[in-house]
Short mmCIF file of N, CA and C in Angstrom, two decimals:
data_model
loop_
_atom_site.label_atom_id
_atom_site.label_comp_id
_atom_site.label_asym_id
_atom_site.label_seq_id
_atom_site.Cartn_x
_atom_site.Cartn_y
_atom_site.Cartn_z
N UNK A 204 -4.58 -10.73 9.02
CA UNK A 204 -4.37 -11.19 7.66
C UNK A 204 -5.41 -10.61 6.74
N UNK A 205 -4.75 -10.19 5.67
CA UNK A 205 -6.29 -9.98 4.43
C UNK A 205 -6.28 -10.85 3.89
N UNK A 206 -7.40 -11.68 3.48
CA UNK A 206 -7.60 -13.00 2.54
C UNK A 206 -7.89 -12.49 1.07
N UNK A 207 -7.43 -13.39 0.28
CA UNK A 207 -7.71 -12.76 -1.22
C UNK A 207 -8.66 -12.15 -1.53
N UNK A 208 -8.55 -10.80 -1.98
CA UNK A 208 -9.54 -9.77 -2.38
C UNK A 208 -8.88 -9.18 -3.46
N UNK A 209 -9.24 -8.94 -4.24
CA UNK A 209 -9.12 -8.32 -5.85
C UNK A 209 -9.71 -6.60 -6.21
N UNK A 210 -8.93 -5.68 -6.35
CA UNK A 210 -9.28 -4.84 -6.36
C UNK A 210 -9.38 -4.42 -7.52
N UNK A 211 -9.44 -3.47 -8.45
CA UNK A 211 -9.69 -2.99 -9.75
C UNK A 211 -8.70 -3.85 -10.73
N UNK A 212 -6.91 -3.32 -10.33
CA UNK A 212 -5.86 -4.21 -10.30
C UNK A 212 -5.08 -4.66 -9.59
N UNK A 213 -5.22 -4.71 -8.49
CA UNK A 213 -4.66 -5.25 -7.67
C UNK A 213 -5.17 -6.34 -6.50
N UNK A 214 -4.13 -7.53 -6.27
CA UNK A 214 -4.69 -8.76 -5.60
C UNK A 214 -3.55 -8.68 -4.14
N UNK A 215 -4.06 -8.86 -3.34
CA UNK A 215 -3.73 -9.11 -1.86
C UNK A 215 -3.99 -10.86 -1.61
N UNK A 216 -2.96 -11.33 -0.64
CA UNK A 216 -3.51 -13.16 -0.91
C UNK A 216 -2.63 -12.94 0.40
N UNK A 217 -3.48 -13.24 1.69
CA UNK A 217 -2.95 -13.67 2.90
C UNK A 217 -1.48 -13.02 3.45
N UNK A 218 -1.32 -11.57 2.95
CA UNK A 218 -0.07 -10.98 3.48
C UNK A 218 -0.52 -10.15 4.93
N UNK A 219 0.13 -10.46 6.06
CA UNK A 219 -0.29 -9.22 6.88
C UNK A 219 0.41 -7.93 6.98
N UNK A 220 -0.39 -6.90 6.85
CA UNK A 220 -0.19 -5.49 6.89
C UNK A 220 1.31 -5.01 7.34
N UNK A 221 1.36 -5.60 8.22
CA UNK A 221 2.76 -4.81 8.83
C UNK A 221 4.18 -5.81 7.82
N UNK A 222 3.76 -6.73 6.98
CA UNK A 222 4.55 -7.04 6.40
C UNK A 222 4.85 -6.32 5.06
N UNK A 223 3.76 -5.65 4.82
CA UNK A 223 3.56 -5.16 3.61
C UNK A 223 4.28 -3.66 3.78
N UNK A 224 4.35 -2.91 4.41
CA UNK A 224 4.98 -1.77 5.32
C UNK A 224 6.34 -2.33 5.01
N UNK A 225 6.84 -2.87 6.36
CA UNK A 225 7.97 -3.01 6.22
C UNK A 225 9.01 -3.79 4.64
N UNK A 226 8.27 -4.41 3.62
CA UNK A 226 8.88 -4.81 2.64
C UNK A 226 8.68 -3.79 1.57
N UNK A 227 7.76 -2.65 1.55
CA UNK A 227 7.92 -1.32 1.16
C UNK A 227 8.99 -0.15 1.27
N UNK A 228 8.98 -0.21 3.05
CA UNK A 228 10.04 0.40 3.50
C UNK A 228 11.39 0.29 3.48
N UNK A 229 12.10 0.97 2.59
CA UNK A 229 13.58 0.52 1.45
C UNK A 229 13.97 1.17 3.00
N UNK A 230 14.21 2.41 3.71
CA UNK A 230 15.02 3.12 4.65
C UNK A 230 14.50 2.64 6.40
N UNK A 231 13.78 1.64 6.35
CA UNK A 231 12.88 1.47 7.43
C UNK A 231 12.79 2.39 8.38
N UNK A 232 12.17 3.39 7.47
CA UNK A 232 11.44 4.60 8.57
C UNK A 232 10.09 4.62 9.53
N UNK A 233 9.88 3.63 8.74
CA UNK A 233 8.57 2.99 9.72
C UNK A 233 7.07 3.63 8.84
N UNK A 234 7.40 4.09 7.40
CA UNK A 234 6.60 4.59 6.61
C UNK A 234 7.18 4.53 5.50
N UNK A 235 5.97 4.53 4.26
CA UNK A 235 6.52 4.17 2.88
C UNK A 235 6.07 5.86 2.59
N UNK A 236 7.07 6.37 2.00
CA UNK A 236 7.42 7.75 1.17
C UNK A 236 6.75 7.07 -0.31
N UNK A 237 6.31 8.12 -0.99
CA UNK A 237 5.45 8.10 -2.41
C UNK A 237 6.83 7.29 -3.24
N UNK A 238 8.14 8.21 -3.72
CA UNK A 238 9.22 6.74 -4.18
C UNK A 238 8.95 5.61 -3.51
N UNK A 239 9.03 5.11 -2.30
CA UNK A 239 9.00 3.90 -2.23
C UNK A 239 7.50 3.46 -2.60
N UNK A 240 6.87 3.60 -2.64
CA UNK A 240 5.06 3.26 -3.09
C UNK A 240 5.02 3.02 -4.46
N UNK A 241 5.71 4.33 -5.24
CA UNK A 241 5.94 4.00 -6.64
C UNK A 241 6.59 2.80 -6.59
N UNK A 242 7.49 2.43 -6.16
CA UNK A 242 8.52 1.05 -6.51
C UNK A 242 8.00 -0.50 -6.14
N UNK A 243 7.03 -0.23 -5.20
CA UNK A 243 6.07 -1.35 -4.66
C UNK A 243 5.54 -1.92 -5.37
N UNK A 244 4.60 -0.83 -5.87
CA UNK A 244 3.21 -0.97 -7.20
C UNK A 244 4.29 -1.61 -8.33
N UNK A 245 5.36 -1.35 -8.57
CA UNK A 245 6.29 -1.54 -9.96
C UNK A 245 6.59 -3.63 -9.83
N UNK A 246 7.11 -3.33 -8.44
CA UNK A 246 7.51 -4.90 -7.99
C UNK A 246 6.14 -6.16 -8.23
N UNK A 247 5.00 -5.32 -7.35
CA UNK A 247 3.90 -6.47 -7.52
C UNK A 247 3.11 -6.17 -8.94
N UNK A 248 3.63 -5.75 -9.67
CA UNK A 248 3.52 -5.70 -10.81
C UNK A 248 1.94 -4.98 -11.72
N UNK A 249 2.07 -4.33 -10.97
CA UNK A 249 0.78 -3.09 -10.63
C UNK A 249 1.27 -1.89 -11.97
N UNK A 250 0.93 -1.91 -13.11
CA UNK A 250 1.34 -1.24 -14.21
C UNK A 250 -0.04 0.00 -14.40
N UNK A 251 0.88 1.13 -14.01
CA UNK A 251 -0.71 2.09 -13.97
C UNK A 251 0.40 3.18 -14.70
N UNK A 252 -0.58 4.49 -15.15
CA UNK A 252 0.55 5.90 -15.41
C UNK A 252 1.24 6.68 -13.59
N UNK A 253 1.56 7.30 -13.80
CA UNK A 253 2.49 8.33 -12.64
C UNK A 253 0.81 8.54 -12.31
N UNK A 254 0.20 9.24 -12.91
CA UNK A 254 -0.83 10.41 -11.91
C UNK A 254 -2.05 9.32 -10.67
N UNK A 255 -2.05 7.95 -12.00
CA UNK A 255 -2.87 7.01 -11.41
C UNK A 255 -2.48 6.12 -10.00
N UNK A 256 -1.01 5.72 -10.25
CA UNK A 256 -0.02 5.63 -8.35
C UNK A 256 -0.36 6.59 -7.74
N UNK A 257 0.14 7.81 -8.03
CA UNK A 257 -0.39 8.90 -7.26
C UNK A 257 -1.35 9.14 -6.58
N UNK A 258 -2.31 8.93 -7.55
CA UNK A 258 -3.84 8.76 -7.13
C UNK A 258 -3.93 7.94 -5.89
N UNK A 259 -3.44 6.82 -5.76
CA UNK A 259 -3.73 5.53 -5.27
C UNK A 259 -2.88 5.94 -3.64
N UNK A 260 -1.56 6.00 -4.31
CA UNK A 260 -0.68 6.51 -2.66
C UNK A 260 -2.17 8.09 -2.17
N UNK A 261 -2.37 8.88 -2.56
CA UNK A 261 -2.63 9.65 -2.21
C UNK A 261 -3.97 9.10 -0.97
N UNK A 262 -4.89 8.08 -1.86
CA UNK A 262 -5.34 7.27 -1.50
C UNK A 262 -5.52 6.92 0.00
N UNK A 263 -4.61 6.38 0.10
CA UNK A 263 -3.95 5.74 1.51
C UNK A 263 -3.40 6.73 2.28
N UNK A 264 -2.80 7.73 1.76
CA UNK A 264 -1.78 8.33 2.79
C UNK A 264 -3.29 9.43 2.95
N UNK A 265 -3.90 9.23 4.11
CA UNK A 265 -5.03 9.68 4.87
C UNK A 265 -5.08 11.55 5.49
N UNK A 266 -4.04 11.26 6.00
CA UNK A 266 -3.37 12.55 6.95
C UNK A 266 -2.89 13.23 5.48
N UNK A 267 -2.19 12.98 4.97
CA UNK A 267 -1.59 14.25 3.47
C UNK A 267 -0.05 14.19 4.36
N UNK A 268 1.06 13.18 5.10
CA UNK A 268 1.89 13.93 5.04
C UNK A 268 2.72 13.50 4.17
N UNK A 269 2.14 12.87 3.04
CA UNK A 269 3.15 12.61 2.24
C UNK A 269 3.70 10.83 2.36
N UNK A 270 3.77 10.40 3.21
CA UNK A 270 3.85 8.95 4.10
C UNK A 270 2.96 8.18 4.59
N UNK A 271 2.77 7.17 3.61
CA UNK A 271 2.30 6.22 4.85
C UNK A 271 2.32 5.87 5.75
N UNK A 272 1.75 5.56 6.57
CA UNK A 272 2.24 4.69 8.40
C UNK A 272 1.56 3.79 7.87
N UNK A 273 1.89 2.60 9.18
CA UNK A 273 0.83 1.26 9.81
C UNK A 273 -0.77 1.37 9.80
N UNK A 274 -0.88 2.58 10.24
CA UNK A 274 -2.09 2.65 10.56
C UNK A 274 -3.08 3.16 9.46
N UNK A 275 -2.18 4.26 8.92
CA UNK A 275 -3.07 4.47 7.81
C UNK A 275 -3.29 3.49 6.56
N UNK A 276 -2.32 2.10 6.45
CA UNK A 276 -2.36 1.30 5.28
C UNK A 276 -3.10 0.09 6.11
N UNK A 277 -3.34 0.04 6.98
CA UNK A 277 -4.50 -0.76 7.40
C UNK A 277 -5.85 -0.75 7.46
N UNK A 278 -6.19 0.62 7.49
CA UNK A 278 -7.37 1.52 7.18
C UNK A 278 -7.86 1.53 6.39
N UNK A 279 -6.91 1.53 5.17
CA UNK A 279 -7.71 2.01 3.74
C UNK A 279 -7.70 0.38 3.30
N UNK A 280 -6.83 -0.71 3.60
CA UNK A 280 -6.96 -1.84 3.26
C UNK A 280 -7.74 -2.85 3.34
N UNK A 281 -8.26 -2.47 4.73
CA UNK A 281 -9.84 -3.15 5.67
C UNK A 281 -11.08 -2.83 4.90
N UNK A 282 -10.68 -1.26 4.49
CA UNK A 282 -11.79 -0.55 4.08
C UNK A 282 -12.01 -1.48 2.52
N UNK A 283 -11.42 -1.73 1.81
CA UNK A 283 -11.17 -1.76 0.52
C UNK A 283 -11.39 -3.48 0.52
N UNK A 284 -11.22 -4.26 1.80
CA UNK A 284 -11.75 -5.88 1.80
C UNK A 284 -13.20 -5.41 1.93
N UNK A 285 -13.57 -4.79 2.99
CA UNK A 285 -14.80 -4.78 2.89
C UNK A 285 -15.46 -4.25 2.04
N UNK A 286 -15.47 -3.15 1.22
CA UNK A 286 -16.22 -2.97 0.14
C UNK A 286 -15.92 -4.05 -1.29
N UNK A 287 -15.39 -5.55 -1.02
CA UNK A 287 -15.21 -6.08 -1.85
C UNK A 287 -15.69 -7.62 -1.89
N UNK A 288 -16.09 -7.88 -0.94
CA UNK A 288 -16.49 -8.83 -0.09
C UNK A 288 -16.87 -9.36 1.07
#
């Protein structure tokens, strides 16, 4: 579980990771593609420009292939509780 942590704009409140994946994942490929990331950020109501999502998926997606996995959105998410609290 991540417990509420607040990031620049964005708030996480007790969702676990692999839920967050899969309610991303519109084609359940088992990875969120940059469209679906854009549409995420849109839903939890995360209002930034194109280059600044970008920024952010780019962020996370660790490896560069374009996709998130499990593993890599747990990584940068742990990383991002702990530098926050």
């Amino acid at each position: 579980l991540i417990k509420c942590s607040s990031g620049p704009s964005m708030i996480f409140c007790q969702v676990r990771i692999v839920d967050l994946l899969r309610d991303w994942d519109d084609n359940q490929s088992g990875s969120v593609s940059r469209f679906e990331f854009r549409k995420a950020m849109k839903q939890l109501g995360y209002h930034a420009s194109p280059a600044e999502v970008n920024a952010l998926f780019d962020s996370f997606d660790v490896d560069g292939t374009g996709l998130i996995d499990h593993n890599e959105l747990c990584k940068q998410l742990r990383a991002s509780r702990a530098g926050h609290g």
